[in-house]
XYZ file of C-alpha atoms in Angstrom:
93
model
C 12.819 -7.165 0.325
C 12.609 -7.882 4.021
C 9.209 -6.194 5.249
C 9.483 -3.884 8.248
C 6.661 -4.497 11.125
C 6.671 -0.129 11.291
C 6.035 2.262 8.782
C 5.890 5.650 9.440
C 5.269 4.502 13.509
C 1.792 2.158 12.086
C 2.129 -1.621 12.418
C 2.399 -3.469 9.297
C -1.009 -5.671 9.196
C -0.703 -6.730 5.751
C 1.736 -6.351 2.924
C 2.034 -7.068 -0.480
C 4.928 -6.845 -3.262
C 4.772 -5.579 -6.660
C 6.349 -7.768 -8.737
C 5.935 -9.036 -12.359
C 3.226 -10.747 -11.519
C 1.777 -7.240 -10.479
C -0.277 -5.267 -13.197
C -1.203 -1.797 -12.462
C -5.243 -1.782 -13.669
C -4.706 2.331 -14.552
C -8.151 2.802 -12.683
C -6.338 5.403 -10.612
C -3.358 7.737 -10.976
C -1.611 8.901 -7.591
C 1.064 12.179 -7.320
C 3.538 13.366 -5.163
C 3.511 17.195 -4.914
C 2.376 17.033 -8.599
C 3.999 14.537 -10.087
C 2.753 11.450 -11.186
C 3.838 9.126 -8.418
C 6.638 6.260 -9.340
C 5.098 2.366 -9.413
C 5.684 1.846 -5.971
C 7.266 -1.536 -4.769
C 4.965 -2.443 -2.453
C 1.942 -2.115 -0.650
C 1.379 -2.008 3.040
C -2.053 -2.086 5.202
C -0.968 -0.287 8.506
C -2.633 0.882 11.195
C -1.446 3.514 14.254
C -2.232 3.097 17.395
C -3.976 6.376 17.871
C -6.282 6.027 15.215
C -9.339 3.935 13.781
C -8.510 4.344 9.948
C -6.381 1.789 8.142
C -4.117 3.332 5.790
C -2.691 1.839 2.387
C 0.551 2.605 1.812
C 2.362 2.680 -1.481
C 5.904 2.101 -0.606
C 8.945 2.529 -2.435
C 11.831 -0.527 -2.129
C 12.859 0.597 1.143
C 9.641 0.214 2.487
C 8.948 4.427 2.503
C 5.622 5.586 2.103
C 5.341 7.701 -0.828
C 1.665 7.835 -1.023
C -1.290 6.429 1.094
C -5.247 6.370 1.439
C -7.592 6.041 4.341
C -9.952 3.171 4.686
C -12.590 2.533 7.584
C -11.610 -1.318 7.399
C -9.184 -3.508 6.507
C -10.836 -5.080 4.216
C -11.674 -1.943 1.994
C -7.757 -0.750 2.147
C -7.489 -4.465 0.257
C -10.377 -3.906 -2.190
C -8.886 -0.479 -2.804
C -5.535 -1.916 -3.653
C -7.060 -5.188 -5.550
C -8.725 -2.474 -7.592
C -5.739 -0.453 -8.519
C -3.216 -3.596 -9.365
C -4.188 -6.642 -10.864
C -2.600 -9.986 -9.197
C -1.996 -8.864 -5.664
C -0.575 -11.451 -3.163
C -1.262 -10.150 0.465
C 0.524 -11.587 3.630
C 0.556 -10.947 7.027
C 3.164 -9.959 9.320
């Protein structure tokens, strides 16, 4: 799963796949318009240009966003994911 350096126009700062390593920690449920949202495939920490927040994106297996929260650092978009899956690997780009 080759890892864009864009998503959604914000530069990929740090990524990390969901595989079976991966356990979700159910602390948190997400939804899309409703629904609960699919276990994404991985997670991205992006940032745009225009724009202090990172954002933590919960990406499907083509590397779409299907979800995402705001975080005032890097750090806390990692914390936030750490705390919602269980065995997170994070790289950088």
């Amino acid at each position: 799963m080759e890892v864009p350096s864009k998503i959604d126009d914000a530069a990929v700062l740090a990524f990390a796949i969901i595989g079976d390593r991966v356990e979700p920690t159910g602390k948190t449920k997400h939804t899309v318009r409703g629904k609960p949202m699919p276990l994404p495939a991985g997670l991205a920490i992006c940032k745009y240009a225009a724009d202090d927040g990172f954002y933590l994106f919960y990406c499907n297996d083509r590397w779409e966003c299907m979800n995402d929260t705001l975080h005032a650092t890097l750090d806390l978009a990692k914390r936030q994911a750490e705390h919602e899956f269980k065995g997170l690997e994070w790289s950088a780009l």
